[in-house]
């Protein structure tokens, strides 16, 4: 990306050039300046933008997102439908560059995986990383597995794509993986078809398939949303165990705050294609500094709370991504929109500001004001 | 799986019995409605009452309808003796009776026509299946490009132009104008006697018929392929790092073929019963042409024969489709 | 088949001070036949609902919770008579509606309404909101005071929609707003009982709360009685006065909210609640009460003998395999169907826990109950299913 291009105008053409010049003008995000060139972090996403051109206008699914993730750590990305969390994961996987040329979005920014920038790399190179260095688990394992091939065949395919082994070895590997993810009688079940598995078993098989090449980055997109709660507990447990065993970095995408509280080390809250708050799980849960995060916490019924006071929902509906307000995307739903912001107008977009350490949030209200609202108005309700 | 096959076979038998009842019903009812008498039709120009009565007796037309149907069914399955005292005629299975016109057993007449239709249908179907599916896939992969639009417009033309138009135009061009092909004249012995003549006679009918069907298949393939490409499991296949060509060939195409098999089976079955327009346009002596001729002369036994043969092919094609379906889609096997 | 067991599970009468129930369900059974073979004979049945008995009292909210396949949605369709029960009895306001035909049900339909899960597919996309919400009036031939349009607009504002949007189509609304339209339609005829099947599960968190609050307000305002079916225990806890926990077509526990969540008696209830992830990162390391059930729910075609939960229960004994426990009140306001309940005296003392039962769960130490302490050790050993190369420390928490 060149210096003069404004973020909104970044086009797919910018994919071709490997961005190496530090960009001065687009430095909203809380990544220190000296890290900009080649990041230390295992996975570093910088100012990622994924824009879909449609007949009605540009859909800015992701509009300037940055985060880091280390090996062995889990990053939870939380947001509602349309917040851009799934689009982010597909962009990291490079899946937006596959398929029909006409329906591909414009992507800009940087995605560094293990010291290698992916958006500037060739599509074929990224394809070779997919499934081996980074892999993905999807929400609905029934539709995410091919109905006509046996579970074993699909795992074997994933393995042989990246390892030059014969079918027998690959099959043995598939059986081992099925065994590892807790599928009983793996030697028999390897030849079963996805529809012959229960929902939980299918998700286990899906996990076996994603992990068959020992990926270093695992992206789990709503991995338990389609599952029952007891099965969800099993699957989350399994992912945690496997992460410990393989030391992979995990991105856990979900709308369920309970799931991220169990799984994530760091949290990133997305709204309208942008990060509104990020920090460690504890910071975001116990010291949140963004009205949207507050809204999520107060609107959620909790199983662990004796008192069942009235929930405090977020008013209105999630924004249309075509006409995101030019200022803060949350402004129309924000209960504190009318608090004076010291001359900042509604059309100014709030950038992420440091709260403390690695805790950032994007809100025009002053730190003091937000701390006051949290401790006096929000926290007591939780 | 065995139960599945058995149940399908049972279906086939039931279907065929129903068809035989309906065709027999037509045979029985049509003369009544038109006020004529099958015996009279057999008799041709004779008006001799005794001779007609003899025919009636010999053909069993004096028996009650249920007995007649029984005899008819027996004739189709095992052959039948037309027995009038000393004058006994054996009609071997499958016996659909005697043609009113040339007083030959219907099957004698039709069995030479089956290979013609068979050659036409099988050749054309291979062409349209390959052509249609390939075009559809390419069109889907190059969606909204010029190529896609051009293909789809051609396909639309293929669907909308009638075969007697494309057939005549192509004959005019390739036979008469360019002289690349000889005048279409189906050799009497078919492929075995004169392969060159056979090919010469079949090639234009194949292409024109295939063009018509390929258009439909291209559209169907394109639509199905586009839908399949949006499936989650295609995204999974890509997420595994498979190359795009593997994703298309192994994952997308296999799913795309399932609905196509269904349509293909039905189309092929229907064609095997006689491609009426194509055979008429190119004067091919196939089942379709036989049916048209029989209808125009009111030769009821031949109409019945063609109908039964056509029904047989359709039902069998359906059976094959059902079995293939179970092979392609493992989810079907359970039922 | 279930004549016997059905008789066994009849609940004792509710305590006498409770008012006449609005809805009474006795031994409700629904089996869906499975046909197979050449002749399509019925070879088996999916026992979706297999002997339910409960009351719904006027003005209360009964929450029904369970995992997929437990029969909760079938139950909802049975009590609204969208399905006809195979056996048992459904009484609404003292009137038997179990086998009423379509026309005989019509007057009943005014009093019993249903809200569906998916706000996208349950509204006809070709009809305007006005048409959708006014449909019940037309079907029932009711002419509300002040005309249909005025009444529809009143309903729209009642559920928090702009009455001006009378002429808009469903696709012009967001998911949460569509669910409001569904609610407005359900309320059009001033029903007494509203059965809501997963009313918020398709909605985003922030919208969920809006709909939950709306249902709450409407109950206060209109004196509605709810049966709310959901898989989300947190939502159920928030909305319900009493809660029925279902497992494989049976109610395993039926209790008021406070008792159920503070001291669940059925092991399944306990496991279910402990499996819910808590939005509290600090509790991650503490999970002292974490019970991780292994395996899947057995098939409702051939449910396990005796207590249906015995195949996955860590307390299962010989009696659990053979004798089906009755749903009995072990405490005022808390009924449970278990031979060895938690938080209550053992119903069949002196039985020893089956060996396989000990392996049926993964217990995160420290153990839940004194008797389960041993099981915890066993459970850790049971991890032998895992290849040896797995680091031992991963037996975590």
Tab-separated table of C-alpha atoms in Angstrom, chain A residues 21 24 49 147 188 216 226 230 298 307 341:
chain	number	residue	atom	x	y	z
A	21	UNK	CA	7.693	0.831	3.652
A	24	UNK	CA	3.192	6.784	8.816
A	49	UNK	CA	-9.375	-4.309	5.431
A	147	UNK	CA	-21.229	-35.889	2.192
A	188	UNK	CA	-13.872	-48.947	12.070
A	216	UNK	CA	0.868	-23.988	14.193
A	226	UNK	CA	-24.092	-26.042	16.538
A	230	UNK	CA	-22.458	-31.162	27.156
A	298	UNK	CA	-25.291	-6.625	30.677
A	307	UNK	CA	-30.130	-12.647	41.104
A	341	UNK	CA	-16.771	14.525	24.152
